Amino acid sequence: MNVEIIIFYIFSLLLLSSSIAVVTVNNPVKSAISLVFSFFCSAILWLLLNAEFLSIILILVYVGAVMVLFLFVVMMLDINISQAKEGFVKYFSIGIFVFATIAGLLSYFFYNQFDNSSKNIITSIDLIGTDNTKNLGYLLYTEYLLAFEIAAIILLLGIISAITLTLRKSATNKYQNPSQQVNVSKSERLRIIKDEDREK
Amino acid sequence: MIPMSHYLIVSSILFSISLAGIFLNRKNIIIMLMSLELMFLSINFNFIIFGNYLNDLTGQIFVFFILTVVAAESAIGLAIIVVLYRNRQSINVQDIARLKG
Amino acid sequence: MINYLYIFPEIIITSALCFIIVLDLFLPSRLKYISYYLIQFSLIFCVYYIYSHFNYLDSNVSELYNTGIFSNIFKIFILLSLVIIFYYTSVFLNYFNIYKTEYFLITVFGLLGMMIMISSENLLLLYLGIELLSLSLYSVIAFNRNSLFSSEAAVKYYILGAISSGFLLFGISLIYGLTGSLSFNEIFIYITSLNISSNIDSVEIIGLLFALIFILISLSFKFGAAPFHMWIPDVYHGSIITTTLLLSTIPKIAVFVIFIKLLAIVFSGLFLFWSDMVIILSILSILIGNIIAISQTNIKRMLAYSTIANIGFILLGLSVGSVIAYKAAMFYTLTYVITTIAVFGLLSQLVYKSKSVENISDLSGLNSSNPFLAFLLMVILLSYIGIPPLLGFHAKLFIIQALVESNNIPLSIFAVLMTVIGSFYYLRVIKVIYFDELKDELLITSKLYFTGTYVIGLMLLGLFPDILGQLSQYSISNLFNA
Amino acid sequence: MYWQSMIIIFSPLIGAIILLFKNKSTDFLSSIIANSAIGISMLLSLWLFISYVSGHNISESHLIYTWYATSGYFFEIGLLIDSLTIVMSFIVTFISFFVHMYSITYMKGDPSFKRFFIYTNFFTFSMLFIIFSNNFLQLFIGWELVGLSSYLLIGFWYNKPSAVSANLKAFVVNRVGDIGLLLGVILILITSNSLNYIDFFDKLPLLRDSTINLLGYHIELLPFIALLLFIGAAAKSAQIPLHFWLPDSMEGPTPISALIHAATMVTAGIFMVARLSPLYDLSGYVLDLILVIGVSTALFMGMVALVQNDIKRIIAYSTISQLGYMTAALGASYYSFAIYHLLTHAFFKALLFLCAGSIILKCHHEQDITKMGGLRKIMPITFITFFIAGISLMGVPSMSGFFSKDLIIDIFKYSNNTFVYYSLVLGVFITTLYTSKIFIKVFLGNNQLKIKKKLDLEHSDALIIPLLVLAIPSAFIGWSLFDGVLFNGFFDKSITDYTRLDQFYILHVEHSLSFFLHSLTSLSFIMIILGIVASYFLYYKDDGLLEKISDKFPLLRNILLNEYGFTSLSNTIIPTYFKRLANIIWMKSDVSIIDNFFVNGTANLINFISSKARLMQTGYLYHYAFTMIIGLLLFLIIFYDF
Amino acid sequence: MFDLNIPLLSLLIWTPLLGGILLFFINQKNDSLIKLIGFTFSILTFFISIALLINFDTSQYLLQFVEKRSWITTLNINYHLAVDGFSILFILLTTTVSCLIILFNFSESRQQNNKYISLFLILEGLILGVFCAFDSILFYIFFEAMLIPLFLIIGIWGGPNRVYATIKFFIYTLFGSVLMLVALLYLSFKANSFYILDYYNLALSLDIQILLFLAFLIAFGIKIPMWPVHTWLPDAHVEAPSSGSVILAAVLLKVGGYGMIRFLLPITPDAGLYLNSFLIPLSLIAIIYISFVALAQQDMKKLIAYSSVAHMGFVTLGIFLVFNTIGQTQDVQDISHIGLQGSVMQMLSHGLISAGLFICIGIIYSRTKSRMIDDQSGIGQVMPVFSALMMFFLLSNSGLPGTSGFVGEFMVLIAAIKNNIIYAILASTTLVLAASYSLWLGKRVLFGEVSSDIVTSMKPLRLDEFWPLLILAILVILIGIKPDILLDISEESSLNMIKIITSKY
């Protein structure tokens, strides 16, 4: 019995139970918190798998940014959560069935596939290199540079589309349109009004 | 020593939970989104496990990209949900069934 | 290292994107058309560039990216299609006063995704390309923010699309775990090195089979093959018509390329398995598409089901697994895209009661109000049915020919019989156009010069199907020689 | 002979075509064209007839043109000129000419005057086409064309519903017979590889023992062919059970009844059997069948004539009955006798009809004899000619009808076929009865219709001349042709019964004079006298007597009035059941089962499936996701076993 | 024979097609110009077909006027045109009838006349294409493309129930033809060529032959149409405008018979022999059963439509009987040759007669606006010339000798009797049945008392109505009295066809 094994089982259990909570809990806020907890557990498990950089990224980016975004949206939309989960029971058995079948199939398969050879044992020795982050960075900027660029484009797309979708010119807000300001012409700025009274 | 299959089994159970979560959820789209996050988490698990097993960093690279993309995806997804909410004042899954047949 | 010359087309697009994003901010609304024309120009320039470096680019950039003749043909096709789609889109958006440059920009992101998909030689790049495309499509669908339908469609597509991405990734992870590589080439070598027929029950093969199923399902989802088609009717229906036009055309080409690359090359060793899966998919698609389309009243929805049926036909061609069949499938895909651009483009130009055309009955009596338009629409629909000598016929002919050559007579009979059932709903539209009384005058948003030319070109292509036939032959043979 | 025959045949056709395409022509011009066309034919026929009778008795065959020729089979249109042809052509053209002449007056003032002559000219052509034909195809073509002419002429007054019903009936019934004829013709073609009469006759010995497979039974070929052909003949010559169209055909103009439905067309069947005598000689039991049909037609149809009151119908039934006599002769293989009776009958029956027409015209188209009377003084010529024709019909010795009819009766007398013999003799009695009935009712008694006598002859010359001309052969042709022609080997080259004929002549006839004298003591002459006496009492002396007798036998009367059920069968039962059957087939089978159930049913089924299947698309996201996941699951399960 | 270097067949096909396309661009108000152009092009086509006939060598069975250009190189499909003795007869029929239809159309005025006539010309071109094509895919393309013009003709200018009728017609025929496509592709795969004559040399097993046979049978059986797949025809006829009915009955149905001769006979003779005990009853049912159905009709067009089906029963009978000669003596083969010729003859004759009848019904309809038999009576008194012509066609329809209607039936019956006398006995009932329904129609419509004021006020026959009828009538008589004018043309081809079938196995 080694510490790693204990950690593995504990956090695996926590991970699975919290993810079940994500799915079953009524309140989206609670659900989100459970998800955060799942992420946290996985980060720890990832550490066991020699993925230090990714486990930190998971915490930073996921828990720190994405989940916050989730929570933010949940709060902002002010969702009515008091409704009961009608029909849940009805579908629950099907859910369990599907869950059991897929999980069973996959587990059975994995168990057969990867349990026999000696290579299948995860060791605590770092096989890849001492500095996981550095190695990753190196690969990222050499072999997978193109992919990296594309990822950047994806993020850009994410930004643009999120903005385009949600940005609304509210009637109550007062705002300036920079392009209008820049392109303003003389005739628009100055209006010459004939003073009829004076002409008389 | 934890056998690799244990990790994989954990990840596949996670995957199954997320799948079940997607269609068991009849109320809230956001929970669906969260189930999806779980699904990606399980996939990331897979990659990391396999990377470890193969003694190869490509798996982790992949996970890195998945994280990036899923973040962007979540942003867009949430934006869409916001748009939907503005139109319908609800993000109840059972309410968004105008398109059918 | 990457020789950037090879990815110059992508670089052109990306830089044009970045430039126009910024430029557009500073353009006054009356000058917004400039960015539209810039986008169009950059697309055409890109076509020109690819065309002028057609052979020069014929090499692998790296393990990640391939820009062979095969990819170039599809890229040119996609680019040209997108130019046409943008033409219709701009007319449509301008008419309904919802013009936004972002629409085009986001679409061009999708285009980039497709180009990456087409060229990718690596599962990672493939994934990124697919995601880029999907993300852009999610936003484009939701673009008409004030429409409940649009946002509902976007949500549905988003959730289901994410599930499908998950499946894809799961499959990829299995492949990675089994072969230790993401490169198409290495996976191909690994699979062919396994002696499939002798150890059919070995764990590796079962693992690969699992991976194959996950990847295939994900791609079928993107393609719209039943039973993973559920999003198609809703999304087509919910989006504005030009988005439907976009959705139903070029992404299918990109997905088709992926299909053919993965199935015909990478997983060619697993033909025994995937051909059965593809047959199941195609039979279901043809059945569901053709049968449910009959009871549709919304024209976009009907065409959505028709898309499913058409996808079924493409898959039917793929399932055969011979070079002739790939050729036929490619021919079919190109034909399908050309025809679909025509039909949605034409419908996008119609206005009924100051709204875009929605129901089939909106078209009634079109022949008496605008005979030329009615004629064009009829030609397109007949092409869909597969009435010779229109293009659609040749497409079906090629597919069935491939099936027959592989001695798959029952499937070919099934296919032709479903064509007959399918003809019914197209005929109903023709019936509405030609035989019904005129209800309310349909307005046209722009002159029909372009559409007319396009459809007549379609007819000419039908008379000379060798053009597309040779193209398919050329590109498929290049795929296999490369 | 070739060109003469060609002119005989085609002159009427040309006349018809000229009339058809001549747009404006007066009635006079039309009649001139029509009559001269027939006149040419008649004169040439007469000339040919005389030259044949005077010894130039040869048989020759010509090809006119090829209809179609293919490997081993040859379809032609040609001529066969022999004594039989010549006799028939003489009869047809002669009667046709005089009927045409008669019609000029009879049809005067009819709006379709020209059309009438087109039809009659065309009919004459068709009839000659049959007569001169040297092959079966041509026979069939002509056969149908005369049917067509008959159809057109019966329905000549096409706005009269009864006329158009009658002509439809006539055509359809004839078509029933044509089925037999056509099948027979084709059987001949495929068994003998030729349609030419002569070729076929040459092949007959080879075909004697051949059989044909009909539903697994092997049937002798030649009798079968003979039977099929006789069905055609029976329909055309109005033999039981295909006779019922003929009485109805009296809806046509009376000259037509004279020409077609008494003298010429209806005898085509007799002619055909005679023409095919080599075949019928070999056809065994079919001859017996023909005999039975002939005798029963002769007897039973004559009985029907007794209860009729319409003058034309009586004569029509009489025609059927006389045709029965001819058929009986055919059945006894004495074809020449049949042809001989055909010849005499043509004249006197045509004359009877023309007289009837004359009477009808005088009586303002009243045809019921019970309403007529006393026309003797008003129409003396008609009276005399009718009298001649009448006694000829009865068979009063020395008249034409006597020679031909008594010959037929004598066949059976000498062949000890007593049943047939007595039947036919009874037929003579009946013939006498109804002939006398007409005679008495029309010419004697009171002038019920108050018809005035005019100073001129009863009608114009064109109407009277034919009556007078036809009266001559009706009276004398029997005797004049008896020894010199009939028993002098005239038909030797065309009909095969010459040995029988010779024997008959030597054994039973000896000479026409002795035949005549002998007959004065025969049973049939007694019957004639009995008949005249009976009719004197029944029709002249006491009107009530007939009523009483018929009241005594209501069943018999009803049977006769209903023509043994044929009237209702042909007028109501068959059409009704046909229609009902047609309707059932259409509505039940075609519309309900094939169209609605299979065709539209499939479409509706697909529609139904479609409308149900679209409900799968519920619109709920979780259902969509569920479908995807189930799809995944299924794929995994299906392919896990690989 | 002199050799022309003009591609006569292409000219034949494309003249009407171009005429049709040209007419689309003519202003629909300019009625006389439309008629002029339409007639010019159709008469031009007719003259081309006459030129074809003059240059046709009837003494040989080989294909003539062959034109071959490669078309779809990827599949090795060629633009391959030629004619043999069968096709040229049908070409002549098509050009003649089309000419007359366009002439007849002059009498009718309608909306969008330019399109109407244009569609007719296009239809004519496509039908001619079917008869000329010797590449199977080209054949199929023409075969199926024919649907569109007729679909539109019936759908746009048809009667009140036209939608049902057109869609039924379209789907029915499409259903038939798609199976044929599979069969054609299979054959081309086996023969490694799309040239139809190459299929004749294939040695196919019986099972395969049966499948192929059924595919072709469904295609052509629906087109011709055979019982029990005939139900589209009455509907289509009733709803079609008069001239549409004419071309449908006169020419379009013949495509089915032509296809049977071209494909069923030489390619799948064994299957034919095997299935004949099932096929011949179908033909006999068509003859008898459909005649009864015709008897029950109240609608003139339906009656004639059903009568067409019955007549086509003879065509199929003659064709199917050819199968029975396989393995028989020379004598039997000669007879079945007569039967085959009879089928061809029956088709040609029916083309002319039904054209005449439908024109007649069209004339009545244009005056009384009703096709119901009960609505009219005594037309003969008002329109004597017309009635005479209509009566003539009705009589021809009942197979009167001396008209073309007799020739085919007679020849088919010859073949039937040789095979089995029961077939002949059953088939010959048509003599009575056809006469019954034809003449019954004549009796009700033309004869009798004038029924109503509508009939009384019917206008007399116009010249542009009279001439088509007269020409048809003359042709009917001409063929009736001297059929070898036409029979000689197809003689060699037919003999060769029999030889192919019998020598193959």
PDB file of C-alpha atoms in Angstrom, chain C residues 33 86 91 107 199-200 210 219 301 303 321 354 365 382 389 391 424 430 450 458 461 464-465 467 479:
ATOM      1  CA  TYR C  33     -19.713  46.974 -48.171  1.00  0.00           C
ATOM      2  CA  PHE C  86     -21.470  35.271 -49.695  1.00  0.00           C
ATOM      3  CA  VAL C  91     -28.069  40.324 -50.848  1.00  0.00           C
ATOM      4  CA  THR C 107     -17.847  32.348 -41.687  1.00  0.00           C
ATOM      5  CA  ASN C 199      -6.719 -12.249 -35.479  1.00  0.00           C
ATOM      6  CA  ILE C 200     -10.075 -10.697 -35.842  1.00  0.00           C
ATOM      7  CA  PHE C 210     -14.038   1.127 -30.694  1.00  0.00           C
ATOM      8  CA  LEU C 219     -18.101  12.443 -38.427  1.00  0.00           C
ATOM      9  CA  ARG C 301     -37.060  21.463 -43.216  1.00  0.00           C
ATOM     10  CA  LEU C 303     -34.641  20.219 -47.815  1.00  0.00           C
ATOM     11  CA  GLY C 321     -14.690   1.010 -50.830  1.00  0.00           C
ATOM     12  CA  SER C 354     -41.991  40.695 -46.438  1.00  0.00           C
ATOM     13  CA  GLY C 365     -48.385  29.774 -58.362  1.00  0.00           C
ATOM     14  CA  LEU C 382     -35.656  17.684 -60.894  1.00  0.00           C
ATOM     15  CA  PRO C 389     -30.048  14.595 -68.164  1.00  0.00           C
ATOM     16  CA  LEU C 391     -26.617  16.625 -62.913  1.00  0.00           C
ATOM     17  CA  PHE C 424     -42.524  12.607 -54.237  1.00  0.00           C
ATOM     18  CA  ILE C 430     -42.986  21.510 -58.386  1.00  0.00           C
ATOM     19  CA  PHE C 450     -26.610  35.353 -61.437  1.00  0.00           C
ATOM     20  CA  LEU C 458     -25.920  23.438 -63.754  1.00  0.00           C
ATOM     21  CA  LEU C 461     -22.930  20.368 -66.332  1.00  0.00           C
ATOM     22  CA  PHE C 464     -21.533  17.353 -69.968  1.00  0.00           C
ATOM     23  CA  PRO C 465     -21.057  15.447 -66.741  1.00  0.00           C
ATOM     24  CA  ILE C 467     -16.329  17.841 -66.412  1.00  0.00           C
ATOM     25  CA  LEU C 479      -5.284  10.921 -53.314  1.00  0.00           C
TER      26      LEU C 479
END
